[in-house]
XYZ file of C-alpha atoms in Angstrom:
427
model
C 0.000 0.000 0.000
C 1.314 3.443 -0.920
C 2.166 6.015 1.734
C -0.648 8.317 0.629
C -3.154 5.463 0.997
C -1.945 4.648 4.487
C -2.348 8.230 5.632
C -5.767 8.481 4.066
C -7.083 5.432 5.904
C -5.615 6.785 9.131
C -7.789 9.866 8.861
C -10.903 8.563 7.179
C -11.775 5.109 8.443
C -15.544 4.957 8.698
C -17.048 4.656 12.181
C -18.853 1.507 11.123
C -19.907 0.195 14.520
C -22.593 1.455 16.864
C -22.807 -0.724 19.938
C -26.094 -1.328 21.683
C -27.095 0.822 24.650
C -26.756 -0.724 28.075
C -23.864 -3.036 27.178
C -21.900 -4.257 30.174
C -18.130 -4.423 30.439
C -16.224 -7.308 28.951
C -15.947 -10.638 30.669
C -12.665 -11.710 32.240
C -11.827 -14.033 29.368
C -10.849 -11.074 27.166
C -7.390 -9.507 27.223
C -4.184 -11.313 28.114
C -2.451 -12.581 31.263
C -0.560 -10.787 34.020
C 2.708 -11.223 32.126
C 1.372 -11.037 28.578
C -0.778 -8.415 26.878
C -2.624 -8.946 23.596
C -2.526 -6.061 21.130
C -4.440 -5.590 17.873
C -3.794 -3.174 15.033
C -5.507 -2.369 11.735
C -2.094 -1.996 10.028
C -1.771 -5.552 8.757
C -0.190 -5.494 5.318
C 0.765 -1.824 5.585
C 4.389 -1.946 4.562
C 5.176 1.475 6.021
C 3.184 1.589 9.267
C 3.309 -1.994 10.528
C 7.136 -2.154 10.832
C 7.036 0.935 13.057
C 4.526 -0.719 15.382
C 6.500 -3.959 15.396
C 9.684 -2.101 16.350
C 7.956 -0.301 19.218
C 6.611 -3.613 20.534
C 10.041 -5.257 20.257
C 11.737 -2.379 22.090
C 9.140 -2.425 24.865
C 9.357 -6.188 25.302
C 13.137 -5.983 25.561
C 12.954 -3.788 28.664
C 9.726 -4.933 30.328
C 8.601 -7.913 32.385
C 5.317 -7.751 30.489
C 5.288 -9.107 26.926
C 3.166 -7.467 24.241
C 1.808 -10.023 21.742
C 0.915 -8.204 18.539
C -1.687 -9.340 16.038
C -2.281 -7.309 12.881
C -5.374 -7.271 10.680
C -5.844 -5.945 7.161
C -7.697 -2.644 7.157
C -10.715 -4.110 5.372
C -11.359 -6.821 7.971
C -10.333 -4.993 11.143
C -13.729 -3.630 12.150
C -15.328 -7.016 11.626
C -12.743 -8.574 13.932
C -13.442 -5.926 16.572
C -17.214 -6.472 16.310
C -16.814 -10.224 16.728
C -14.461 -9.838 19.696
C -16.683 -7.270 21.381
C -19.712 -9.516 20.986
C -17.932 -12.522 22.443
C -16.162 -10.613 25.217
C -12.742 -11.410 23.794
C -11.227 -8.037 22.984
C -7.443 -7.719 23.346
C -5.814 -5.615 26.055
C -4.644 -2.915 23.622
C -6.259 -1.944 20.330
C -6.185 0.879 17.829
C -9.366 2.632 16.771
C -10.468 5.575 14.698
C -10.803 8.621 16.960
C -14.444 9.588 16.273
C -15.762 6.125 17.190
C -14.031 6.084 20.576
C -16.891 7.750 22.559
C -19.323 5.111 21.291
C -17.063 2.327 22.512
C -16.398 4.047 25.844
C -20.116 4.621 26.438
C -20.859 0.975 25.659
C -18.350 -0.169 28.264
C -15.751 -1.630 25.931
C -12.874 0.696 26.808
C -11.081 1.440 30.054
C -9.964 4.961 31.039
C -6.224 5.296 30.509
C -3.758 5.549 33.365
C -1.278 7.861 31.640
C 0.614 10.541 33.530
C -0.735 14.046 32.967
C 2.768 15.264 32.124
C 2.696 12.998 29.059
C -0.739 14.264 27.997
C 0.382 17.874 28.465
C 2.927 17.476 25.644
C 0.356 16.187 23.138
C -1.775 18.007 20.593
C -5.359 18.191 21.916
C -6.679 16.544 18.738
C -4.674 13.396 19.502
C -6.227 12.833 22.941
C -9.541 10.994 22.945
C -11.844 12.208 25.717
C -15.360 11.216 26.709
C -17.207 12.509 29.774
C -14.009 14.196 31.030
C -11.982 10.986 30.931
C -9.173 10.021 28.551
C -9.810 6.765 26.692
C -7.374 6.929 23.765
C -4.167 8.580 22.608
C -2.832 8.999 19.098
C 0.769 9.100 17.897
C -0.121 11.298 14.912
C -2.721 13.423 13.166
C -3.282 15.093 9.808
C -5.334 17.976 8.451
C -7.300 19.212 5.453
C -6.161 22.078 3.259
C -6.582 23.570 -0.179
C -3.881 22.581 -2.647
C -3.474 25.022 -5.485
C -1.460 25.448 -8.683
C 0.642 28.585 -8.324
C 0.602 29.209 -12.070
C -3.209 29.104 -12.169
C -3.690 31.452 -9.235
C -1.241 33.912 -10.733
C -2.912 33.668 -14.154
C -6.268 34.463 -12.516
C -4.766 37.398 -10.598
C -5.670 35.949 -7.214
C -4.220 36.715 -3.805
C -2.294 33.742 -2.454
C -3.539 33.262 1.123
C -1.196 32.467 4.003
C -2.024 30.294 7.017
C -2.858 33.363 9.100
C -4.785 35.130 6.317
C -7.142 32.694 4.556
C -9.552 33.655 1.812
C -12.905 34.885 3.081
C -16.109 33.685 1.444
C -16.218 36.484 -1.136
C -12.589 35.909 -2.097
C -13.068 32.158 -2.315
C -16.144 32.442 -4.521
C -14.334 34.933 -6.727
C -11.373 32.555 -6.920
C -13.587 29.639 -7.951
C -15.319 31.748 -10.590
C -12.036 33.072 -11.988
C -10.271 29.705 -12.019
C -13.197 28.035 -13.778
C -12.784 30.550 -16.621
C -9.121 29.713 -17.270
C -8.749 28.029 -20.655
C -6.707 25.125 -19.296
C -9.346 23.971 -16.803
C -12.967 22.885 -17.080
C -13.627 23.137 -13.339
C -12.025 25.213 -10.601
C -11.868 22.675 -7.776
C -12.134 19.005 -6.904
C -14.042 18.769 -3.610
C -13.500 15.022 -3.400
C -17.124 13.997 -3.809
C -16.010 10.760 -5.451
C -14.886 9.546 -2.020
C -16.845 7.358 0.388
C -16.821 6.242 4.014
C -15.933 8.935 6.551
C -14.717 11.465 3.975
C -17.990 13.401 3.681
C -18.324 14.414 7.355
C -14.545 14.681 7.787
C -14.219 16.939 4.746
C -17.429 18.980 4.705
C -18.377 19.391 8.367
C -15.452 21.847 8.772
C -16.980 23.967 5.990
C -20.339 23.848 7.771
C -18.622 24.833 11.012
C -16.865 27.730 9.287
C -20.316 29.061 8.381
C -21.256 28.864 12.070
C -23.229 25.603 12.058
C -22.276 22.185 13.398
C -23.219 18.515 13.402
C -24.642 18.654 16.930
C -25.110 21.186 19.711
C -21.842 20.684 21.599
C -23.125 22.470 24.706
C -25.406 19.539 25.499
C -24.740 16.798 22.900
C -28.482 16.093 23.098
C -29.728 17.597 19.836
C -28.695 18.741 16.373
C -31.635 21.141 16.183
C -30.617 24.721 15.502
C -27.040 23.947 14.519
C -27.520 21.469 11.659
C -30.688 23.078 10.330
C -30.381 26.691 11.497
C -29.723 29.735 9.302
C -25.945 29.199 9.255
C -26.335 25.568 8.189
C -28.871 26.586 5.546
C -26.434 29.150 4.181
C -23.727 26.493 4.086
C -25.986 23.995 2.309
C -27.037 26.531 -0.298
C -23.408 27.482 -0.880
C -22.308 23.845 -1.191
C -25.034 23.172 -3.734
C -24.112 26.322 -5.680
C -20.528 25.177 -6.154
C -21.890 22.481 -8.452
C -24.759 24.406 -10.054
C -22.338 27.239 -10.869
C -20.075 24.787 -12.648
C -17.146 25.380 -10.309
C -16.842 21.703 -9.326
C -17.818 18.426 -10.931
C -20.240 15.996 -9.307
C -18.300 13.199 -11.018
C -14.577 13.908 -10.641
C -12.068 11.178 -11.374
C -12.362 8.344 -8.883
C -9.255 8.268 -6.731
C -8.901 12.044 -6.556
C -6.390 12.396 -9.380
C -7.924 15.432 -11.107
C -5.453 17.781 -9.442
C -2.364 15.702 -10.126
C -3.517 15.161 -13.724
C -3.854 18.909 -14.235
C -7.644 18.799 -14.735
C -8.377 21.254 -11.888
C -6.193 23.984 -10.306
C -7.571 23.539 -6.751
C -8.389 20.521 -4.616
C -9.836 20.202 -1.100
C -7.480 17.558 0.179
C -5.830 15.896 3.120
C -2.219 16.358 4.058
C -1.524 12.879 2.703
C -1.929 14.183 -0.867
C 0.655 16.965 -0.721
C 3.850 15.022 -1.390
C 2.260 13.147 -4.283
C 1.136 16.424 -5.855
C 4.600 17.913 -5.400
C 6.170 14.874 -7.010
C 4.029 15.484 -10.101
C 3.958 19.277 -10.382
C 7.017 20.362 -8.376
C 7.317 21.785 -4.877
C 7.282 25.407 -6.089
C 4.136 24.915 -8.166
C 1.995 23.279 -5.451
C 0.660 25.707 -2.846
C -0.649 24.507 0.519
C -3.413 26.963 1.395
C -5.536 27.278 4.550
C -9.261 26.487 4.526
C -11.462 29.460 3.619
C -13.078 31.494 6.386
C -16.816 31.587 5.714
C -17.503 33.894 8.634
C -16.986 31.865 11.809
C -13.282 31.190 11.298
C -11.437 28.630 9.225
C -11.865 25.002 10.292
C -10.105 21.772 9.363
C -10.757 18.146 10.227
C -8.850 16.418 13.019
C -8.622 13.160 14.910
C -6.959 10.087 13.438
C -6.097 6.547 14.566
C -5.506 6.251 18.295
C -4.663 3.559 20.831
C -6.957 2.445 23.648
C -7.274 -0.277 26.288
C -10.232 -2.617 26.534
C -12.216 -2.852 29.745
C -11.565 -6.608 29.744
C -7.838 -6.085 30.283
C -6.514 -7.572 33.506
C -3.561 -5.188 33.541
C -4.614 -1.657 32.602
C -1.566 -0.238 34.378
C 0.926 -2.187 32.261
C -1.049 -1.476 29.092
C -0.991 2.229 29.930
C 2.753 2.008 30.458
C 3.094 0.639 26.942
C 1.078 3.518 25.505
C 3.289 6.008 27.344
C 6.301 4.180 25.909
C 4.835 4.396 22.405
C 4.437 8.169 22.747
C 8.183 8.826 23.022
C 9.451 11.254 20.403
C 11.660 8.717 18.649
C 8.635 6.569 17.818
C 6.459 9.527 16.883
C 9.149 10.590 14.418
C 9.343 7.044 13.051
C 5.574 7.061 12.463
C 5.752 10.428 10.708
C 8.655 9.606 8.457
C 7.068 6.282 7.509
C 3.495 7.360 6.708
C 3.643 11.148 6.328
C 1.444 12.255 9.234
C 2.645 14.802 11.791
C 3.566 13.685 15.324
C 1.578 14.445 18.424
C 4.312 16.489 20.161
C 6.028 19.693 18.964
C 9.458 18.339 19.886
C 8.930 15.323 17.635
C 7.646 17.526 14.805
C 10.968 19.372 14.761
C 12.801 16.092 14.143
C 10.685 14.835 11.236
C 11.689 14.742 7.592
C 8.784 16.780 6.218
C 7.244 18.742 9.114
C 10.358 20.349 10.526
C 10.630 24.138 10.047
C 10.587 24.921 6.312
C 9.734 21.293 5.510
C 7.428 20.544 2.613
C 4.539 19.665 4.925
C 5.056 22.284 7.615
C 1.959 24.265 6.438
C -0.263 21.239 7.096
C 0.932 21.143 10.710
C 0.424 24.886 11.105
C -3.072 24.682 9.611
C -3.948 21.963 12.110
C -2.610 23.948 15.052
C -4.570 27.023 14.007
C -7.859 25.584 12.777
C -8.352 21.940 13.828
C -11.705 20.902 15.271
C -12.314 17.302 16.299
C -15.487 15.582 15.269
C -18.143 15.645 18.034
C -17.046 13.517 20.969
C -20.342 11.709 21.409
C -21.438 8.061 21.163
C -23.973 9.257 18.586
C -21.219 10.091 16.111
C -21.502 6.950 13.944
C -25.143 7.821 13.293
C -24.353 11.515 12.811
C -21.677 10.589 10.284
C -23.985 8.324 8.296
C -26.852 10.830 8.281
C -24.640 13.751 7.266
C -23.101 11.709 4.464
C -26.571 10.919 3.098
C -28.059 14.398 3.213
C -24.953 16.050 1.743
C -25.151 13.753 -1.262
C -28.810 14.684 -1.597
C -27.986 18.389 -1.442
C -25.270 18.019 -4.074
C -27.818 16.254 -6.285
C -30.217 19.191 -6.003
C -32.532 18.320 -3.110
C -34.151 21.136 -1.141
C -31.527 22.187 1.385
C -33.795 23.071 4.309
C -35.831 19.888 3.932
C -32.657 17.787 3.843
C -31.202 19.460 6.928
C -34.457 19.153 8.880
C -34.607 15.445 8.069
C -31.021 15.022 9.234
C -31.855 16.657 12.558
C -34.932 14.481 12.978
C -32.931 11.290 12.338
C -30.063 12.255 14.645
C -32.293 13.437 17.483
C -34.408 10.287 17.268
C -31.286 8.157 17.680
C -30.081 10.192 20.656
C -33.491 10.008 22.328
C -33.743 6.258 21.758
C -30.421 5.850 23.566
C -31.404 8.044 26.535
C -29.012 10.814 25.535
C -25.956 8.534 25.464
C -25.076 9.519 29.021
C -25.348 13.278 28.566
């Protein structure tokens, strides 16, 4: 698997599992023994990421009385393995999981709060710490972010201002840029928004745009309703704008599958993840590819956040030792190894400075800066898998021309019904 594919799955794995309300904690037959801890990862077959994990496990085992026994699964079958293990009460001690699904698992009783020293957590980016109900359940060695990638030659030909991280385009500038770029003779469309993609991409990619308008996926003050934030005036304005991007002819509803329109020179802008930058630079040259911040639609620029993280199952008989392993994994040398292998940025600033691409003036430094300035994690609620699925559906409807207000109201009704049926998920 290519580096860019590994990074993409790290950020966009679909939260495919919603566990039933009222689940009890795992039985004692899960996990490992006092001297041996079972550990599962989704990185099976990933030629870049898996060796990093294997090295960390080997180094830990060499200096610990507790042995980590690693089992890796291919990405495609990992969630199925987790579902089966959760159902049978046979989850491993340590497992990796996609950040937005963590609250669902914690609420269902499948994860144990971590016993990691606060001094370790204090060094980490907030987006790499998984919290639910004021407790930490997962920690991530890396993260990534969304940005606009642009062709310098096209922006200059259109006479556009090139935005910096601290001075993004506002809505008027962005719309003017899309209109101007779509008129250039070398391009049929101005931007690839990535609508060819599936799974978690739609909420990961487009919720930040909604949030920049001032809306959101759920009311984060209570986590009990989406009413007013997903169907209010700001969300309506966002939905109308999103639909207009296609009706105005600025973006295609059928871009090339695989997101290659930008690298093939079909469009001069692409709404993309940090994992696509190096590939684009390989094709067009580092000077030609611009890494631009997300537009500010009125409520500040926003970018997606929260990637693969590590947690401990509630069936583990040795949470303390498992937590010690996670603290060991979070040492800078391993965070740098992750970054250099798969292209994400590390969870600590000191590790970032030691990486190949994110160090000061590195090719990917703007992605790290964009994350630090504008990252917003997906709502930390057990309802997120349902929210994600509903948002994906209604955004596709809006792109296809459905009435925006009707679509948003239906989304709120579906999300609120799920929350109510689960007694508020603990909120």
